[in-house]
Coordinates of C-alpha atoms and ligand atoms in Angstrom, one line a residue:
M1 CA 0.3 0.3 -0.7
S2 CA 1.4 3.8 -0.8
D3 CA 1.6 5.8 2.2
K4 CA 1.1 8.6 -0.2
P5 CA -2.8 10.8 0.9
L6 CA -5.6 9.7 -1.7
S7 CA -6.8 12.2 -3.8
A8 CA -9.3 14.6 -3.0
N9 CA -10.7 12.7 -6.0
E10 CA -11.6 9.1 -3.4
G11 CA -12.5 11.2 -0.2
I12 CA -15.6 13.3 -2.6
K13 CA -16.6 9.3 -3.2
I14 CA -16.5 7.5 0.1
R15 CA -18.4 10.9 2.0
S16 CA -20.8 10.9 -1.3
N17 CA -23.1 8.0 0.2
Y18 CA -23.5 6.2 -3.4
L19 CA -22.9 8.9 -5.3
R20 CA -25.9 11.4 -4.5
G21 CA -22.5 14.0 -2.8
T22 CA -25.8 17.3 -1.8
I23 CA -26.4 17.0 -6.0
A24 CA -31.1 17.6 -5.4
E25 CA -29.9 20.3 -2.8
G26 CA -27.6 22.0 -5.8
L27 CA -30.0 21.1 -8.4
A28 CA -32.7 22.6 -6.4
D29 CA -30.7 26.3 -5.1
L30 CA -31.6 28.6 -8.0
S31 CA -29.1 31.7 -6.8
T32 CA -27.0 30.7 -8.5
G33 CA -26.2 28.6 -12.2
S34 CA -23.3 26.4 -10.7
L35 CA -22.8 23.2 -8.3
S36 CA -20.4 22.8 -5.3
E37 CA -17.3 21.6 -6.7
D38 CA -17.6 18.5 -5.6
D39 CA -21.0 18.2 -6.7
Q40 CA -19.2 18.8 -10.1
Q41 CA -17.7 15.7 -9.3
L42 CA -20.7 13.7 -9.1
I43 CA -22.4 14.6 -11.3
K44 CA -20.2 12.7 -14.3
F45 CA -21.0 10.0 -12.8
H46 CA -24.7 10.7 -13.7
G47 CA -23.5 11.6 -16.8
S48 CA -22.9 14.9 -17.3
Y49 CA -20.3 17.9 -17.1
Q50 CA -21.1 21.6 -15.9
Q51 CA -18.7 23.7 -17.9
D52 CA -19.1 27.7 -19.0
D53 CA -19.2 29.0 -22.9
R54 CA -15.5 30.4 -23.0
D55 CA -16.2 32.5 -26.2
L56 CA -18.7 34.7 -23.3
R57 CA -15.8 34.7 -20.5
P58 CA -13.6 37.5 -21.9
D59 CA -16.5 39.9 -21.9
R60 CA -18.5 38.3 -18.9
R61 CA -15.2 39.2 -16.8
K62 CA -15.3 42.9 -18.0
H63 CA -19.0 43.8 -17.5
K64 CA -18.0 41.8 -13.7
L65 CA -20.6 39.0 -14.1
D66 CA -20.2 35.5 -13.3
K67 CA -19.3 32.6 -15.6
A68 CA -22.3 31.4 -18.1
Y69 CA -22.8 27.8 -16.8
S70 CA -24.1 25.2 -18.1
F71 CA -24.6 21.0 -18.1
M72 CA -23.7 19.1 -21.1
I73 CA -25.2 15.5 -21.3
R74 CA -23.3 12.7 -22.9
I75 CA -26.2 9.2 -23.2
R76 CA -25.1 6.4 -22.9
L77 CA -25.7 3.9 -25.9
P78 CA -23.9 0.5 -25.9
G79 CA -22.3 -0.1 -29.1
G80 CA -23.9 3.8 -30.0
V81 CA -27.3 1.8 -31.0
A82 CA -30.3 4.3 -31.3
T83 CA -34.2 3.6 -31.7
P84 CA -35.3 6.6 -34.2
Q85 CA -37.5 7.3 -31.8
Q86 CA -34.7 7.6 -30.0
W87 CA -33.0 10.1 -32.6
I88 CA -36.2 12.5 -32.8
E89 CA -36.3 12.9 -29.4
T90 CA -32.7 13.1 -28.8
D91 CA -33.4 16.8 -31.7
R92 CA -36.4 17.5 -29.9
M93 CA -34.3 17.8 -26.9
A94 CA -31.6 19.4 -28.5
D95 CA -33.8 22.3 -28.9
E96 CA -35.7 22.6 -26.4
F97 CA -33.3 22.1 -23.6
A98 CA -29.7 22.7 -25.7
N99 CA -27.3 24.5 -27.9
G100 CA -29.5 23.3 -30.8
T101 CA -26.8 20.6 -31.7
I102 CA -26.2 17.1 -31.2
K103 CA -22.2 15.9 -31.2
L104 CA -21.8 12.1 -31.9
T105 CA -18.7 11.1 -29.7
T106 CA -16.0 9.6 -30.6
R107 CA -16.9 6.4 -27.8
Q108 CA -20.6 6.3 -29.6
A109 CA -23.1 9.1 -27.8
F110 CA -24.9 11.5 -28.4
Q111 CA -23.9 14.7 -26.5
L112 CA -26.1 17.6 -25.6
H113 CA -24.8 20.9 -24.6
G114 CA -25.9 24.8 -23.4
I115 CA -28.1 22.8 -21.3
I116 CA -28.7 25.6 -17.7
K117 CA -29.3 23.8 -14.0
S118 CA -33.1 24.8 -13.8
N119 CA -33.2 22.4 -16.9
L120 CA -30.8 20.1 -16.7
K121 CA -33.2 18.0 -13.9
R122 CA -36.6 17.3 -16.8
T123 CA -33.8 17.0 -19.3
I124 CA -32.4 13.5 -17.9
R125 CA -35.4 12.1 -16.8
E126 CA -37.1 13.3 -20.5
I127 CA -34.0 11.1 -21.9
N128 CA -35.2 7.8 -19.4
D129 CA -38.6 8.9 -20.9
A130 CA -36.9 8.0 -24.1
A131 CA -35.2 5.4 -22.8
M132 CA -31.9 6.0 -22.9
D133 CA -29.6 7.0 -20.0
S134 CA -26.2 9.2 -18.4
I135 CA -25.5 6.5 -15.9
A136 CA -22.4 6.1 -15.9
A137 CA -21.9 8.0 -19.4
C138 CA -18.8 10.0 -17.4
G139 CA -17.1 9.2 -13.8
D140 CA -14.9 6.5 -12.6
V141 CA -16.8 4.0 -13.8
N142 CA -17.5 1.5 -17.1
R143 CA -18.4 4.4 -19.9
N144 CA -19.9 3.2 -22.8
V145 CA -19.0 0.1 -24.5
M146 CA -17.9 0.3 -27.2
C147 CA -18.8 -2.1 -31.1
N148 CA -18.2 -2.2 -34.8
P149 CA -20.6 -0.5 -36.2
N150 CA -21.9 -2.5 -38.6
P151 CA -24.4 -5.7 -36.6
H152 CA -25.9 -6.6 -39.3
L153 CA -23.5 -7.1 -41.7
S154 CA -22.9 -10.7 -40.5
S155 CA -24.7 -12.3 -37.7
I156 CA -20.7 -12.0 -35.6
H157 CA -21.5 -8.4 -35.2
A158 CA -25.0 -9.4 -33.8
E159 CA -22.8 -11.0 -31.4
A160 CA -20.4 -8.7 -30.9
L161 CA -23.0 -6.0 -29.8
R162 CA -24.4 -8.2 -27.8
A163 CA -22.1 -9.2 -25.5
A164 CA -21.8 -5.0 -25.9
Q165 CA -25.0 -4.8 -24.5
Q166 CA -24.7 -7.4 -22.2
I167 CA -21.0 -5.9 -20.6
S168 CA -22.6 -2.3 -20.3
D169 CA -25.6 -4.3 -17.9
H170 CA -23.4 -6.6 -16.3
L171 CA -21.3 -3.2 -15.1
T172 CA -24.0 -0.5 -14.7
P173 CA -23.8 1.0 -11.1
Q174 CA -26.5 -0.1 -8.6
T175 CA -26.7 2.5 -7.0
R176 CA -30.8 3.9 -6.6
A177 CA -29.7 7.7 -6.4
Y178 CA -29.1 8.5 -10.0
H179 CA -33.2 7.2 -10.4
E180 CA -34.2 9.6 -6.7
I181 CA -32.5 12.9 -7.9
W182 CA -33.8 12.4 -11.9
L183 CA -36.1 10.0 -12.0
D184 CA -38.4 10.5 -8.5
G185 CA -37.9 7.7 -7.6
E186 CA -37.8 5.9 -4.2
K187 CA -35.5 7.6 -1.2
V188 CA -32.6 4.6 0.3
E189 CA -32.8 6.5 3.4
S190 CA -29.5 3.5 4.5
S191 CA -26.7 3.8 2.6
E192 CA -25.8 0.2 4.0
E193 CA -29.6 -0.9 2.1
E194 CA -27.0 -0.9 -1.1
V195 CA -24.0 -2.2 -2.5
E196 CA -22.3 -2.1 -5.1
P197 CA -21.1 -5.6 -5.5
I198 CA -18.3 -4.7 -8.6
Y199 CA -17.7 -1.6 -7.6
G200 CA -17.8 -1.2 -3.6
R201 CA -18.2 2.5 -2.3
T202 CA -15.8 4.1 -3.5
Y203 CA -16.0 3.0 -7.6
L204 CA -13.0 2.6 -10.0
P205 CA -9.6 5.1 -9.7
R206 CA -10.1 6.6 -13.2
K207 CA -12.7 5.9 -15.9
F208 CA -12.7 2.6 -18.0
K209 CA -13.5 2.2 -21.5
I210 CA -14.1 -1.3 -23.1
T211 CA -14.1 -2.2 -27.0
I212 CA -15.5 -4.9 -29.2
A213 CA -13.9 -5.2 -32.5
V214 CA -15.0 -7.5 -35.2
P215 CA -11.5 -7.6 -37.5
P216 CA -10.7 -6.2 -40.4
S217 CA -11.9 -3.3 -38.5
N218 CA -10.6 -1.7 -35.8
D219 CA -13.1 1.5 -36.6
V220 CA -13.5 1.2 -32.7
D221 CA -9.9 1.5 -32.2
I222 CA -9.3 -1.2 -29.3
Y223 CA -6.1 0.1 -28.8
A224 CA -7.4 3.0 -26.9
N225 CA -9.0 0.8 -24.4
D226 CA -8.8 -0.4 -20.7
L227 CA -10.1 -3.1 -22.0
S228 CA -11.7 -5.1 -25.2
F229 CA -12.8 -8.0 -26.9
I230 CA -11.4 -8.8 -30.8
A231 CA -13.8 -11.4 -32.5
I232 CA -11.9 -14.4 -33.0
V233 CA -13.6 -16.0 -36.1
E234 CA -13.2 -19.8 -37.5
D235 CA -15.0 -21.9 -39.7
G236 CA -17.9 -18.6 -39.8
K237 CA -18.0 -18.9 -36.3
L238 CA -17.1 -16.4 -33.6
A239 CA -14.8 -18.3 -31.4
G240 CA -14.5 -15.7 -29.1
Y241 CA -12.5 -13.1 -27.6
N242 CA -8.7 -11.7 -27.4
V243 CA -8.6 -10.0 -24.7
A244 CA -6.7 -7.0 -24.9
V245 CA -5.8 -4.4 -21.4
G246 CA -3.8 -1.7 -20.4
G247 CA -4.7 0.8 -23.5
G248 CA -5.1 5.1 -23.0
L249 CA -4.4 7.8 -25.0
G250 CA -4.5 11.2 -21.6
M251 CA -1.8 13.0 -20.8
T252 CA -0.1 15.8 -20.4
H253 CA 2.3 18.5 -22.1
G254 CA 5.6 18.5 -20.5
V255 CA 5.3 15.5 -18.3
E256 CA 7.0 12.8 -19.5
A257 CA 5.7 10.1 -16.8
T258 CA 2.3 10.6 -18.4
F259 CA 1.5 9.4 -21.8
P260 CA -0.3 7.7 -24.5
R261 CA 0.0 3.7 -24.3
I262 CA -2.1 1.1 -26.7
A263 CA -3.5 -1.8 -25.5
D264 CA -1.6 -5.6 -25.0
V265 CA -3.2 -8.8 -26.3
I266 CA -2.8 -10.6 -22.8
G267 CA -4.9 -14.0 -24.0
F268 CA -8.0 -15.2 -25.2
C269 CA -12.1 -16.2 -23.8
T270 CA -15.2 -17.9 -24.8
P271 CA -18.5 -16.1 -26.0
E272 CA -20.1 -17.5 -22.5
Q273 CA -16.5 -15.8 -20.3
V274 CA -17.3 -12.4 -21.7
V275 CA -18.7 -10.8 -18.9
D276 CA -16.4 -12.6 -16.3
V277 CA -13.5 -11.0 -17.7
A278 CA -14.5 -7.9 -17.8
E279 CA -16.3 -8.0 -14.7
K280 CA -12.5 -9.2 -13.0
V281 CA -10.4 -7.3 -15.0
V282 CA -12.8 -4.6 -13.6
M283 CA -11.9 -5.6 -10.1
V284 CA -8.2 -6.1 -10.5
Q285 CA -8.0 -2.3 -11.6
R286 CA -10.4 -1.5 -8.5
D287 CA -8.3 -3.1 -6.1
F288 CA -4.5 -2.6 -8.2
G289 CA -4.8 1.1 -9.7
D290 CA -3.7 4.2 -8.1
R291 CA -6.1 6.2 -6.5
T292 CA -3.0 8.9 -4.9
D293 CA -2.5 11.1 -8.1
R294 CA -5.3 11.4 -10.8
K295 CA -2.5 11.4 -13.4
H296 CA -1.3 8.0 -13.6
A297 CA -4.1 6.7 -12.2
R298 CA -5.5 4.2 -15.9
L299 CA -5.1 0.9 -15.7
K300 CA -2.3 1.4 -18.2
Y301 CA -0.3 2.6 -14.9
T302 CA -0.7 -0.5 -13.0
I303 CA 0.1 -2.4 -16.2
Q304 CA 3.0 -0.7 -17.2
D305 CA 3.7 0.0 -13.6
R306 CA 4.3 -3.5 -12.6
G307 CA 4.2 -5.8 -16.0
V308 CA 2.5 -7.5 -18.9
A309 CA 3.2 -11.3 -16.5
W310 CA 2.1 -9.7 -13.7
F311 CA -2.0 -8.6 -15.2
A312 CA -2.1 -11.7 -16.6
A313 CA -1.2 -13.9 -13.7
E314 CA -3.6 -11.7 -11.0
L315 CA -6.6 -11.7 -13.5
N316 CA -6.9 -15.8 -13.8
R317 CA -5.9 -15.5 -10.0
Y318 CA -9.2 -13.1 -10.3
L319 CA -11.0 -15.5 -12.8
G320 CA -10.3 -18.2 -11.2
Y321 CA -9.2 -20.2 -15.0
D322 CA -6.6 -19.0 -17.4
L323 CA -6.7 -17.2 -20.0
G324 CA -6.4 -19.2 -23.7
P325 CA -3.8 -18.7 -26.1
V326 CA -3.8 -15.1 -27.9
R327 CA -5.5 -16.3 -31.2
D328 CA -4.3 -14.9 -34.9
F329 CA -6.5 -11.4 -36.1
V330 CA -5.0 -9.4 -38.5
F331 CA -7.2 -4.9 -38.6
T332 CA -7.0 -3.5 -41.7
D333 CA -8.0 -0.4 -41.2
N334 CA -9.5 2.1 -38.1
G335 CA -12.2 3.9 -40.5
D336 CA -15.5 4.2 -41.7
R337 CA -16.4 2.7 -45.2
F338 CA -19.3 5.7 -46.4
G339 CA -22.9 5.0 -48.3
W340 CA -24.2 2.5 -49.6
T341 CA -23.3 -1.3 -48.0
T342 CA -25.9 -4.4 -48.0
D343 CA -25.6 -7.5 -45.6
E344 CA -25.7 -10.3 -45.8
R345 CA -29.4 -10.4 -45.3
G346 CA -29.8 -8.1 -48.4
V347 CA -30.5 -5.3 -45.2
H348 CA -28.7 -2.0 -46.8
H349 CA -27.1 0.7 -44.9
Y350 CA -26.3 3.9 -45.6
T351 CA -23.3 5.6 -43.8
L352 CA -23.1 9.2 -43.5
F353 CA -19.5 11.7 -43.1
V354 CA -20.3 14.0 -40.3
Q355 CA -17.7 17.4 -40.1
G356 CA -16.6 17.1 -36.0
G357 CA -19.5 14.6 -35.4
R358 CA -21.8 17.8 -34.8
V359 CA -25.3 17.0 -36.8
V360 CA -26.7 21.0 -37.1
D361 CA -28.1 22.9 -39.9
T362 CA -25.9 25.0 -41.9
P363 CA -26.6 28.0 -44.4
G364 CA -27.6 25.1 -47.7
Y365 CA -26.7 22.4 -45.2
P366 CA -30.2 20.8 -43.3
M367 CA -28.6 17.6 -42.5
R368 CA -29.8 18.0 -39.2
T369 CA -33.0 18.7 -40.2
G370 CA -33.2 16.3 -43.1
L371 CA -31.9 13.4 -40.1
R372 CA -34.9 14.2 -38.5
E373 CA -37.1 13.5 -41.8
I374 CA -35.8 10.2 -42.1
A375 CA -35.6 9.8 -38.2
K376 CA -39.5 10.1 -38.6
V377 CA -40.0 7.5 -41.6
H378 CA -37.2 5.2 -40.8
Q379 CA -38.1 1.5 -39.8
G380 CA -34.5 0.6 -38.7
D381 CA -32.2 2.3 -36.7
F382 CA -29.5 4.5 -36.3
R383 CA -25.6 3.6 -35.3
L384 CA -23.0 6.1 -34.1
T385 CA -19.6 5.2 -35.1
A386 CA -16.0 5.8 -33.1
N387 CA -15.4 8.5 -36.1
Q388 CA -17.7 10.8 -34.8
N389 CA -19.8 9.6 -38.2
L390 CA -23.9 8.0 -38.7
M391 CA -24.9 5.3 -39.3
I392 CA -28.4 5.0 -41.3
A393 CA -29.2 1.4 -40.6
N394 CA -31.2 -1.9 -41.5
I395 CA -33.3 -0.2 -44.7
T396 CA -35.3 -3.2 -46.5
D397 CA -35.2 -2.9 -50.3
E398 CA -39.0 -1.3 -49.8
R399 CA -38.2 1.8 -47.9
R400 CA -34.5 2.2 -49.2
A401 CA -36.2 5.2 -52.2
E402 CA -37.9 7.1 -49.8
I403 CA -34.5 7.2 -46.9
E404 CA -32.7 8.1 -50.4
E405 CA -35.2 10.7 -51.5
L406 CA -34.5 12.6 -48.3
L407 CA -30.4 11.5 -48.2
V408 CA -30.8 13.2 -52.2
K409 CA -33.5 16.1 -51.0
Y410 CA -31.1 17.1 -47.9
G411 CA -28.0 17.4 -49.7
M412 CA -26.5 14.8 -47.9
A413 CA -26.6 11.8 -50.4
R414 CA -22.8 12.9 -51.2
S415 CA -21.1 13.7 -47.9
H416 CA -19.2 10.4 -48.9
E417 CA -17.9 12.5 -52.2
R418 CA -15.0 14.3 -50.7
S419 CA -11.9 13.7 -49.8
A420 CA -10.5 10.7 -48.7
L421 CA -8.7 13.2 -45.7
R422 CA -11.7 14.2 -44.3
L423 CA -13.6 11.1 -44.4
A424 CA -10.8 10.0 -42.2
S425 CA -10.8 13.5 -39.9
I426 CA -11.6 13.3 -35.9
A427 CA -12.1 16.2 -34.1
C428 CA -12.9 16.4 -30.6
V429 CA -15.0 19.5 -28.9
A430 CA -13.0 21.5 -27.4
L431 CA -13.6 25.8 -27.4
P432 CA -16.2 27.2 -27.2
T433 CA -17.4 24.3 -24.5
C434 CA -14.4 22.1 -22.9
A435 CA -13.0 23.4 -20.3
L436 CA -9.5 22.2 -20.1
A437 CA -9.4 23.2 -24.0
L438 CA -5.7 25.0 -24.3
A439 CA -7.2 25.7 -27.9
E440 CA -9.8 24.9 -30.9
A441 CA -10.4 21.8 -33.0
E442 CA -13.6 21.2 -33.7
R443 CA -14.4 24.8 -35.6
Y444 CA -10.5 25.0 -37.0
L445 CA -9.7 21.1 -38.7
P446 CA -12.2 21.8 -41.2
D447 CA -10.4 24.5 -42.5
V448 CA -6.8 23.0 -42.0
I449 CA -8.1 20.3 -44.2
T450 CA -9.2 22.5 -46.5
V451 CA -6.5 24.0 -47.2
L452 CA -5.1 20.5 -47.5
E453 CA -6.8 18.9 -50.2
D454 CA -5.3 21.4 -52.5
E455 CA -1.8 20.1 -51.4
L456 CA -3.7 16.5 -51.4
E457 CA -5.2 17.4 -55.4
K458 CA -1.6 18.8 -56.8
F459 CA 0.2 15.7 -55.9
G460 CA -3.1 13.4 -56.6
L461 CA -3.8 12.0 -52.9
R462 CA -7.5 13.2 -53.0
H463 CA -8.2 9.5 -52.7
D464 CA -5.6 8.1 -50.8
S465 CA -6.9 7.7 -46.8
I466 CA -5.0 9.0 -44.4
T467 CA -6.1 9.3 -40.8
I468 CA -5.4 12.9 -39.8
R469 CA -7.0 14.5 -36.0
M470 CA -7.4 16.9 -34.2
T471 CA -7.6 18.3 -30.2
G472 CA -7.1 20.7 -28.5
C473 CA -5.4 19.3 -25.2
P474 CA -3.4 15.7 -25.1
N475 CA -6.6 14.9 -23.2
G476 CA -6.9 12.6 -26.3
C477 CA -10.4 12.2 -27.2
G478 CA -9.8 12.3 -31.1
R479 CA -7.6 9.7 -30.0
P480 CA -4.6 12.0 -32.0
F481 CA -1.9 9.7 -30.4
L482 CA -3.5 6.8 -33.2
A483 CA -3.7 8.9 -36.1
E484 CA -1.2 8.9 -38.7
I485 CA -1.5 12.9 -38.9
G486 CA -2.6 14.5 -35.2
F487 CA -2.6 17.7 -33.9
V488 CA -2.9 18.5 -30.7
G489 CA -3.0 22.3 -29.4
R490 CA -0.5 23.5 -27.0
G491 CA -1.8 26.8 -26.3
P492 CA -4.0 29.9 -28.7
D493 CA -2.6 29.2 -32.4
R494 CA -0.4 26.4 -31.2
Y495 CA 0.2 22.5 -32.1
N496 CA 2.1 19.8 -31.8
L497 CA 1.6 18.0 -34.7
Y498 CA 2.2 14.1 -35.0
L499 CA 3.0 11.5 -37.6
G500 CA 3.3 7.8 -37.8
G501 CA 0.2 6.9 -35.8
G502 CA -0.4 3.4 -37.8
H503 CA -3.5 3.3 -40.7
A504 CA -5.4 0.6 -38.4
G505 CA -4.6 2.1 -35.1
Q506 CA -2.2 -0.2 -34.0
R507 CA 0.5 2.3 -33.5
L508 CA 1.3 5.9 -31.9
N509 CA 2.8 8.3 -33.8
K510 CA 5.8 10.1 -31.9
L511 CA 6.1 14.4 -31.8
Y512 CA 7.1 15.9 -35.4
R513 CA 7.2 19.2 -34.6
Q514 CA 6.3 21.0 -31.1
D515 CA 4.1 25.0 -31.9
L516 CA 2.8 25.2 -35.4
D517 CA 1.0 28.2 -35.5
A518 CA -1.7 28.6 -38.6
S519 CA 0.6 29.6 -40.6
D520 CA 3.3 26.9 -39.9
I521 CA 1.0 23.9 -41.0
L522 CA 0.3 23.9 -44.8
P523 CA 5.1 24.5 -45.2
T524 CA 5.5 21.5 -42.6
L525 CA 2.9 18.6 -44.5
S526 CA 3.7 19.7 -47.7
P527 CA 6.7 18.1 -49.1
I528 CA 6.4 15.0 -46.7
L529 CA 2.7 15.1 -48.5
E530 CA 4.5 15.7 -51.9
A531 CA 7.3 12.6 -50.9
Y532 CA 5.0 10.5 -50.2
A533 CA 3.0 11.0 -53.0
K534 CA 6.3 10.3 -55.4
E535 CA 8.0 7.9 -53.5
R536 CA 5.7 5.4 -51.3
E537 CA 6.2 1.8 -51.7
E538 CA 3.3 -0.3 -52.9
G539 CA 1.0 -0.1 -50.5
E540 CA 2.9 1.8 -48.3
K541 CA 0.4 4.3 -45.3
F542 CA 1.1 7.3 -45.2
G543 CA 2.3 6.4 -41.2
D544 CA 4.8 3.7 -42.7
F545 CA 5.9 5.7 -45.3
V546 CA 7.0 9.1 -42.4
I547 CA 9.3 5.8 -40.4
R548 CA 10.0 4.4 -44.0
R549 CA 11.8 7.4 -45.1
G550 CA 12.8 8.8 -41.2
Y551 CA 10.7 11.7 -40.6
V552 CA 10.1 10.1 -37.4
T553 CA 11.5 7.3 -35.2
A554 CA 8.4 4.8 -34.9
T555 CA 6.9 4.5 -31.0
V556 CA 6.6 0.9 -30.0
Q557 CA 4.5 1.8 -27.0
G558 CA 3.7 4.0 -24.1
D559 CA 7.1 4.1 -22.3
D560 CA 8.7 5.2 -25.6
F561 CA 6.3 7.9 -26.4
H562 CA 8.4 10.6 -25.1
A563 CA 12.1 8.9 -26.4
N564 CA 13.4 9.6 -29.8
I565 CA 12.1 12.6 -31.1
K566 CA 14.4 14.4 -33.2
P567 CA 15.8 18.0 -32.3
E568 CA 14.2 19.6 -34.7
A569 CA 10.4 18.7 -33.8
Y570 CA 11.2 21.6 -31.2
P571 CA 11.2 25.1 -31.9
A572 CA 15.2 27.5 -32.1
K573 CA 15.1 29.4 -28.9
Ligands
SRM601 FE1 -12.6 12.8 -23.4 C1 -11.9 14.8 -20.4 C2 -15.0 15.5 -24.6 C3 -13.9 11.0 -25.5 C4 -9.8 11.0 -22.7 N1 -13.3 14.5 -22.4 C5 -13.5 15.2 -21.7 C6 -14.3 16.7 -20.8 C7 -15.4 15.5 -20.2 C8 -13.7 17.9 -20.6 C9 -13.2 17.9 -18.6 O1 -13.2 17.1 -18.4 O2 -13.8 18.6 -18.3 C10 -14.4 16.5 -22.3 C11 -16.2 17.4 -22.9 C12 -15.2 18.3 -23.9 C13 -17.5 18.5 -24.2 O3 -17.1 19.8 -23.9 O4 -17.5 18.3 -24.8 C14 -14.1 15.3 -23.2 N2 -14.1 12.7 -25.1 C15 -14.9 14.2 -25.1 C16 -15.5 13.8 -26.4 C17 -17.4 14.2 -26.5 C18 -15.2 13.8 -27.7 C19 -15.3 14.2 -29.1 O5 -16.0 15.1 -29.4 O6 -16.4 12.9 -29.5 C20 -15.5 12.2 -26.4 C21 -16.7 11.3 -26.1 C22 -16.5 10.4 -25.2 C23 -17.7 9.0 -25.1 O7 -18.6 9.4 -25.2 O8 -17.4 8.7 -23.5 C24 -14.1 11.1 -25.8 N3 -12.1 10.7 -23.9 C25 -12.5 10.2 -25.8 C26 -11.2 9.7 -25.7 C27 -11.8 8.8 -27.4 C28 -11.7 6.9 -26.4 O9 -12.1 6.9 -25.2 O10 -12.2 6.4 -27.2 C29 -9.9 10.1 -25.0 C30 -8.7 9.6 -25.5 C31 -8.5 7.6 -24.6 C32 -8.7 7.5 -22.8 O11 -9.4 7.4 -22.1 O12 -7.3 7.4 -22.6 C33 -10.4 10.8 -24.2 N4 -11.2 13.1 -21.8 C34 -10.2 12.2 -22.1 C35 -9.4 12.0 -20.6 C36 -8.1 12.3 -20.5 C37 -7.6 11.4 -19.8 C38 -6.8 10.3 -19.2 O13 -6.2 9.1 -18.7 O14 -5.7 11.4 -19.0 C39 -9.7 13.4 -20.1 C40 -9.3 14.7 -19.0 C41 -9.5 13.8 -17.8 O15 -10.1 12.3 -17.1 O16 -9.3 14.5 -16.4 C42 -11.4 13.9 -20.3
SF4_602 FE1 -11.1 18.8 -24.3 FE2 -8.4 18.3 -24.5 FE3 -10.3 16.6 -24.9 FE4 -10.4 17.7 -26.8 S1 -9.5 16.4 -26.2 S2 -12.2 17.6 -26.2 S3 -9.7 19.9 -25.6 S4 -10.3 17.5 -22.6

């Protein structure tokens, strides 16, 4: 046991009486738009963050006004599946309570932004009325479980989705606090009456993320997750899953003890063992994760410090049986397949490109209205992808023409006729809502891509898929450290450029240039893109090319992320 004091959040959890704190009282106090410091930590477990509009900060400061507080709600959708009715309800709430947009997140969830405190309870209640919830969408618990959003391309996808839903249900916190506070559920008098059999009173040391992938697609980016299951198909049947542990991307600029890390594949389990393995991985992390330092509390550090072999042995001990040997699998990419696809049953799916995951009407492109109209007639479902895009899924032969007509009417039918670079882009939310953003991302990456597109055209690379991701800070919400081209904010209009990520999301990238501003981006990237166009080998991906040609060295694992950076990466003093 460490003799270092526990982090402040541990005390908040202990005092909270299973996540209640004084949230109910805080909501009733309408003299302020904010909640107490402790309750701001606790509402994360209920799926909400207190934020403020950072665009308005300077003006409000000038006029000596409080910050413009509001709340973000993250709606959990295991495997990213939503019914048309749930889409319609979310869309309605976006107008009625939020800022008129829906954000499709990198973990297949909906986010609503800009909800004022007096509307928070009503919004969460209406989310639940629509058979969705926000519990455990954030906080030190297992979050939204991801899964390939193509559940019916084969029967394997359907089985994988079922497993994702089972894991999600099994790991949902048992506290009645959520029901009491938001849904006016009956009050439980004593905390002793309830138990969290998996988490215990202090939940996990930190957030926990799980995903399931069906190779060859790694669109859910398994290597960025605390725990992943990789479907292994043998003789056309699901034999089971490889188990990968210890991935995570967040780090802090200038603190080398923090680093992104890719998950290690440690064994194999049968479909019947999946939920048990998930539970026991969570328990090992519950018991051994570092509760003294939140910057060192994720499973990736537990595994990095104690070793993969230690973790595998401990997991086997918790399970009471051994995981099997890892089986062969291959990932080819981590992007989405856009436009129409038809599955083995002859059912159709349309994947729509949604820039930055923001569903909004803009002049000339009424995407949000179009999707609402589609939801009104659609008889299948919607699938959010982990790349912030949207699949209108399960469209029968008879219904396809009607959906197609609406796609055309609202300008969405050719959403995928864009450069392959843009289609392979992700941007995190960043400004103005994210409290941690150091720079723009969602509002800026589209412009960066526009500038780069002219170069791609010139070099004949328009149809070459190169993953490009931008985040406003190094927490990694847009998974920039797995991109072939990653921009990570360091300050207003200042980005670190990372190159060399694996095209299938299997390798971390490496710092190529620190502190680029808008005017540096094109001159820095253009010669590399030109060299790629002229000198690449047959089938060579951009991330592999920049390593072969020595622009950066390959990052082997997280502890090597800050090593072997070329001196020219740093601007001259
Ligand atoms: Fe994230 C914190 C947005 C996926 C790593 N993330 C935040 C907060 C809540 C900021 C905060 O703590 O105040 C951001 C809210 C912004 C806003 O205004 O909405 C935020 N994260 C997002 C989303 C919405 C980005 C997006 O544009 O899609 C994603 C929501 C996913 C979901 O539905 O659950 C999102 N965040 C991720 C991912 C990607 C993933 O999980 O595949 C990561 C990297 C993987 C990982 O966890 O290591 C990620 N977010 C973080 C971290 C760093 C964690 C760490 O271990 O260091 C933070 C900061 C923290 O936890 O202290 C963070
Ligand atoms: Fe905010 Fe940073 Fe996450 Fe972007 S990466 S959403 S700026 S915490």
